[in-house]
Tab-separated table of C-alpha atoms in Angstrom:
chain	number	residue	atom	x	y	z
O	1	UNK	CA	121.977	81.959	53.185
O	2	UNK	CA	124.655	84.408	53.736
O	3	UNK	CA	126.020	85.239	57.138
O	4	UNK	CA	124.712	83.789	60.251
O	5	UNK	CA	121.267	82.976	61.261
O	6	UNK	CA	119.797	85.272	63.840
O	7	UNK	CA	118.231	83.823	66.619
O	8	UNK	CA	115.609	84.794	69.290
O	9	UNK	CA	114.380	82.402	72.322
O	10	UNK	CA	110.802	83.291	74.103
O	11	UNK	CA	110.007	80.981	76.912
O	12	UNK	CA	108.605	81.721	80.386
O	13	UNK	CA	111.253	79.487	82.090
O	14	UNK	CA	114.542	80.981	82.442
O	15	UNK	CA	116.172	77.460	82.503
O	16	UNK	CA	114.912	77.015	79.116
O	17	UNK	CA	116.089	80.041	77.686
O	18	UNK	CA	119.527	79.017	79.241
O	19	UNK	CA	119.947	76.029	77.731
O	20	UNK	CA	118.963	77.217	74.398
O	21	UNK	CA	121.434	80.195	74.900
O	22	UNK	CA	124.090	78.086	75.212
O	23	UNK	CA	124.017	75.146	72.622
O	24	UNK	CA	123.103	78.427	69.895
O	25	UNK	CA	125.747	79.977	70.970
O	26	UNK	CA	128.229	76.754	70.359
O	27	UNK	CA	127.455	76.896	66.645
O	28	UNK	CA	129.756	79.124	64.544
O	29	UNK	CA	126.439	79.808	61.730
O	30	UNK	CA	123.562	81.228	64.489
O	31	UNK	CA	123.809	84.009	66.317
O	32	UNK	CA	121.653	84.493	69.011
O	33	UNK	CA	120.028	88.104	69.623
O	34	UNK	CA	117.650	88.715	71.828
O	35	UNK	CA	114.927	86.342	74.746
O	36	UNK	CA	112.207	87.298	75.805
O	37	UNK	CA	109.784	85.896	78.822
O	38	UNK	CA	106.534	86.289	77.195
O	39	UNK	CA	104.546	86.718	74.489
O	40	UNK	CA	104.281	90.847	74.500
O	41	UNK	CA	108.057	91.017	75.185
O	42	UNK	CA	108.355	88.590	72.425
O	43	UNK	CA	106.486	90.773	69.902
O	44	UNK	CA	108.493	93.834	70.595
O	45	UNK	CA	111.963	92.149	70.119
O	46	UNK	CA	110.903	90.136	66.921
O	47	UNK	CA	109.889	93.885	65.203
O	48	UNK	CA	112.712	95.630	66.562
O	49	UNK	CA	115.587	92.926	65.590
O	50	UNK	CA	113.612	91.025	63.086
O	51	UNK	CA	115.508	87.732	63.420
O	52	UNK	CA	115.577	84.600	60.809
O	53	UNK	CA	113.924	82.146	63.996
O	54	UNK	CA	112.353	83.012	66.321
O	55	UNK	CA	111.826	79.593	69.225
O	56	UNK	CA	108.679	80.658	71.204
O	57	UNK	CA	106.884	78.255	73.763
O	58	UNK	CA	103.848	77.637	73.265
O	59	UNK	CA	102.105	77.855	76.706
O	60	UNK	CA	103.217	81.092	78.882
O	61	UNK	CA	101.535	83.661	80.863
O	62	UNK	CA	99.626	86.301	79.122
O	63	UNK	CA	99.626	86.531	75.647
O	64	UNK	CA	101.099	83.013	74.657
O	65	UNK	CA	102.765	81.318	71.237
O	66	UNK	CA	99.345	80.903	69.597
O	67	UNK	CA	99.068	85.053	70.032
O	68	UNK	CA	102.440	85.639	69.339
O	69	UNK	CA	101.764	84.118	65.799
O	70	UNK	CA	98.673	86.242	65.135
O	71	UNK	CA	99.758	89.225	65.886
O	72	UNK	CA	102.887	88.764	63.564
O	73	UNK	CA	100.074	87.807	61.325
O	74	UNK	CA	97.905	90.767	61.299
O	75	UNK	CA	101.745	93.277	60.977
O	76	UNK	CA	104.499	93.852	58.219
O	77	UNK	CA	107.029	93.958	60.922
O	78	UNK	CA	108.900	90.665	61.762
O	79	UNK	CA	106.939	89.326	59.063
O	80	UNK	CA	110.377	87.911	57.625
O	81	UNK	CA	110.301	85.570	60.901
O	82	UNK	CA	109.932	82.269	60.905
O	83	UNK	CA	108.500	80.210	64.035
O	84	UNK	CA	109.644	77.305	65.653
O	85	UNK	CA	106.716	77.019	68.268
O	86	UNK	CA	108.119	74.787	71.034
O	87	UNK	CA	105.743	72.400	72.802
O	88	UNK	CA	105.148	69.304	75.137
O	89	UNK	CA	102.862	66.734	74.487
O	90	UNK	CA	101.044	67.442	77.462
O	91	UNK	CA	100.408	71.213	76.446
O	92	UNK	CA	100.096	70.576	72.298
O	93	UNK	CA	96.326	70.712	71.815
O	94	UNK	CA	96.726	74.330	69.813
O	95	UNK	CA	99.180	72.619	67.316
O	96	UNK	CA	96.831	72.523	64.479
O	97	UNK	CA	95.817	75.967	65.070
O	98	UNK	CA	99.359	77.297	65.441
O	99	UNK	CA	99.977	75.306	62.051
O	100	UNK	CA	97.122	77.804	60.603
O	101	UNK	CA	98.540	80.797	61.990
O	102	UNK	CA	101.789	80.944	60.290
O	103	UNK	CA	103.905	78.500	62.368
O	104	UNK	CA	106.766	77.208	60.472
O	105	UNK	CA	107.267	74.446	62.803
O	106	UNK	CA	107.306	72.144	65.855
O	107	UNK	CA	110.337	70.993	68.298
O	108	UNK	CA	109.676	68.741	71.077
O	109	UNK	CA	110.816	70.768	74.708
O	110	UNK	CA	112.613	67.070	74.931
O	111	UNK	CA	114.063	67.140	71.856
O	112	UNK	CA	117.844	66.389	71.459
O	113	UNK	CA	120.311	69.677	71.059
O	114	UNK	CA	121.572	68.140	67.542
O	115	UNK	CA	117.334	67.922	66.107
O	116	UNK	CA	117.085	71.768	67.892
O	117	UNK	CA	120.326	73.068	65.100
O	118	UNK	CA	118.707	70.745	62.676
O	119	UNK	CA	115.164	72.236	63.039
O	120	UNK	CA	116.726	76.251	63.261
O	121	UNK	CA	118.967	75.900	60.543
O	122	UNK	CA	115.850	73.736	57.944
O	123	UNK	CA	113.157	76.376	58.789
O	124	UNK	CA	116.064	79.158	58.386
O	125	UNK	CA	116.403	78.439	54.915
O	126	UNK	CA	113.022	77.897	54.058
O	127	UNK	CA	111.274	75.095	54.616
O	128	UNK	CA	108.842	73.487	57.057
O	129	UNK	CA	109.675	70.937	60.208
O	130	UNK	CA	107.505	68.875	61.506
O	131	UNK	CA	108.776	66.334	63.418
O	132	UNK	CA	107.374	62.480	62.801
O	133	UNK	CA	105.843	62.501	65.938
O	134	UNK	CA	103.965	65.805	66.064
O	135	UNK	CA	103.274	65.250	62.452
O	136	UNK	CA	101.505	61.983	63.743
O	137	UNK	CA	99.623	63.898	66.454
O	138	UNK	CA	98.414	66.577	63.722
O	139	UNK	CA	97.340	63.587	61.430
O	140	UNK	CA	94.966	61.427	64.144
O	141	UNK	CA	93.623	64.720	65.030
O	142	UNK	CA	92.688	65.831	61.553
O	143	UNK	CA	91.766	61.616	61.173
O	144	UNK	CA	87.977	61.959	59.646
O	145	UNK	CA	87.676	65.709	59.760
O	146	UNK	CA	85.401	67.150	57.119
O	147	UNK	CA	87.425	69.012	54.689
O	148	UNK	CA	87.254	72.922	54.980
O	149	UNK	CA	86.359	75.146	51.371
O	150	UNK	CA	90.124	76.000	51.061
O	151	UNK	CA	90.881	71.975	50.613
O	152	UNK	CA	88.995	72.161	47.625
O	153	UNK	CA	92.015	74.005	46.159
O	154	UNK	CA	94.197	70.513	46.535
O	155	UNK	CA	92.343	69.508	43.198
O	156	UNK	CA	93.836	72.412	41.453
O	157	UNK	CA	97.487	70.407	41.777
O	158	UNK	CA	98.861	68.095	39.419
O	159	UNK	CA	99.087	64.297	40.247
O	160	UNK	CA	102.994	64.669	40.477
O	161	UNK	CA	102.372	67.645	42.644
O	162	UNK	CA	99.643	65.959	45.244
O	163	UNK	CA	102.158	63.683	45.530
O	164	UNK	CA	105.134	65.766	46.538
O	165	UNK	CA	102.226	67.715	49.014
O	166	UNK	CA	101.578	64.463	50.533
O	167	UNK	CA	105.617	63.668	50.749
O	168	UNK	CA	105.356	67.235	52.895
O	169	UNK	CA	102.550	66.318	55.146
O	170	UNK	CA	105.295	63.731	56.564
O	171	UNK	CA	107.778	66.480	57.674
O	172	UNK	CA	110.509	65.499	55.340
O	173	UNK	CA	112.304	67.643	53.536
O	174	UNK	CA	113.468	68.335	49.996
O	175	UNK	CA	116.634	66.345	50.203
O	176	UNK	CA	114.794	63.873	51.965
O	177	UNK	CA	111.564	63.968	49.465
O	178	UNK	CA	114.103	63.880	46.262
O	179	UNK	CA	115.867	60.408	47.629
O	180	UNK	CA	112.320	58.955	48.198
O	181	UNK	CA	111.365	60.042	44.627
O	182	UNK	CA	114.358	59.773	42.591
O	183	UNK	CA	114.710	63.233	41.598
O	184	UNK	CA	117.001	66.264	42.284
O	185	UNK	CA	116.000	68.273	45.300
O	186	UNK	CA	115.790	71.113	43.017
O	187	UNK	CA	112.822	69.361	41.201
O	188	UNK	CA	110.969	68.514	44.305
O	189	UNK	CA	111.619	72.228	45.247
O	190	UNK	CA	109.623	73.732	41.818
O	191	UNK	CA	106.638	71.329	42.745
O	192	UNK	CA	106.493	72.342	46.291
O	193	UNK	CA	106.890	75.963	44.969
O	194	UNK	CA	103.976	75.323	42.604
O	195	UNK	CA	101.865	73.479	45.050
O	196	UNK	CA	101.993	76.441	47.417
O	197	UNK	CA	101.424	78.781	44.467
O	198	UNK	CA	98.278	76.861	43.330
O	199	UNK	CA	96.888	76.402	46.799
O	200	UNK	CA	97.790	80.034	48.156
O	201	UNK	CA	99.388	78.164	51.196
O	202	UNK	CA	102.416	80.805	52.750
O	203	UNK	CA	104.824	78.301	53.371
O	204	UNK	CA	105.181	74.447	53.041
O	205	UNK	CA	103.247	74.578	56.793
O	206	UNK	CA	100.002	75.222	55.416
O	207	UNK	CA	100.689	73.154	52.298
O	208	UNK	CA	100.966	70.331	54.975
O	209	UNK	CA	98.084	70.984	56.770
O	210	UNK	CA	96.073	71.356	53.715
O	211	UNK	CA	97.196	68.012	52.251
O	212	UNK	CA	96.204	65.871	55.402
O	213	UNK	CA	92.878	67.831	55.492
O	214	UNK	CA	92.535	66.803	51.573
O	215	UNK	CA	93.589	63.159	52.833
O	216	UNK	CA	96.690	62.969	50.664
O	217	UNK	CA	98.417	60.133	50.789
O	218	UNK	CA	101.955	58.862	49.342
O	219	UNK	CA	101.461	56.686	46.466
């Protein structure tokens, strides 16, 4: 990416927003450029700025994260904007469904400030996070679930692809994928790209929701 990565923070709590204002603003490649307090505020400042990441909680008054999502959903503007729904364990039980709505992934409200530049800067240029231990959560709640008509589509991938879809269910990334696989990143990038094509999943997300659902599993 060129230039610096635009930024917006939603969250109910003005400590939150705080903190996150300040350890954005100590990184020379985000800019941050607009809050919001809730989820109708949010809306309005993610079509009028339309940022790269946008952090939104996912519990707050009114319309919250979950709404926030599908609404962006159902609208061309701020369509370009990628989620990073921020959660709790206590407060998590729509994380499947934000997954489904267009989410492009999770961050712990504990999480350290280095895994909160980490997770802006991954979903920024593209990809998915899903942290090991929401991607845990996700997986014992999907544990047993009776597959849905769109996991049919999960036969439609090659074996080297179902493979690299399972590698995603974990949260990893490209890089990450690639060293477990012996390959370039760029190679595990044209299978994800495929995958997603084959499977009409928006964004390596839904490709991960869709390969637990399938019950994918890493080789």
């Amino acid at each position: 990416m060129s230039g610096r990565i635009r930024v917006v923070v939603v969250d109910d709590e003005a400590l939150i927003r705080g903190g996150l204002r300040l350890l954005i603003a100590r990184e020379a490649d985000l800019e941050l450029v607009g809050e919001a307090a809730d989820g109708e505020a949010a809306l309005e400042l993610i079509r009028a700025v339309e940022p790269d990441v946008a952090l939104v909680d996912l519990r707050m008054p009114g319309l919250d994260g979950l709404g926030v999502l599908r609404e962006l959903a159902r609208s061309t503007a701020g369509a370009g904007t990628r989620v990073v729904v921020v959660t709790t364990f206590e407060d998590d039980e729509n994380v499947f469904a934000a997954l489904r709505a267009g989410a492009a992934g999770f961050l712990l409200k504990d999480a350290e400030p280095a895994e909160l530049i980490r997770a802006i800067r991954v979903v920024a240029g593209g990809e998915a996070l899903l942290s090991p231990s929401v991607t845990r959560r996700v997986i014992g709640r999907l544990h047993g679930a009776r597959a849905e008509p769109d996991d049919a589509r999960m036969e439609l991938l090659t074996e080297r692809e179902r493979e690299v879809a399972a590698w995603v269910a974990t949260g990893r990334s490209n890089e990450e994928i690639s060293a477990e696989l012996a390959c370039s990143p760029a190679t595990v990038r044209t299978h994800v790209g495929r995958a997603m094509l084959k499977v009409s999943a928006r964004d390596r997300a839904q490709l991960a929701v869709m390969a637990i659902r399938a019950g994918l599993t890493i080789p």
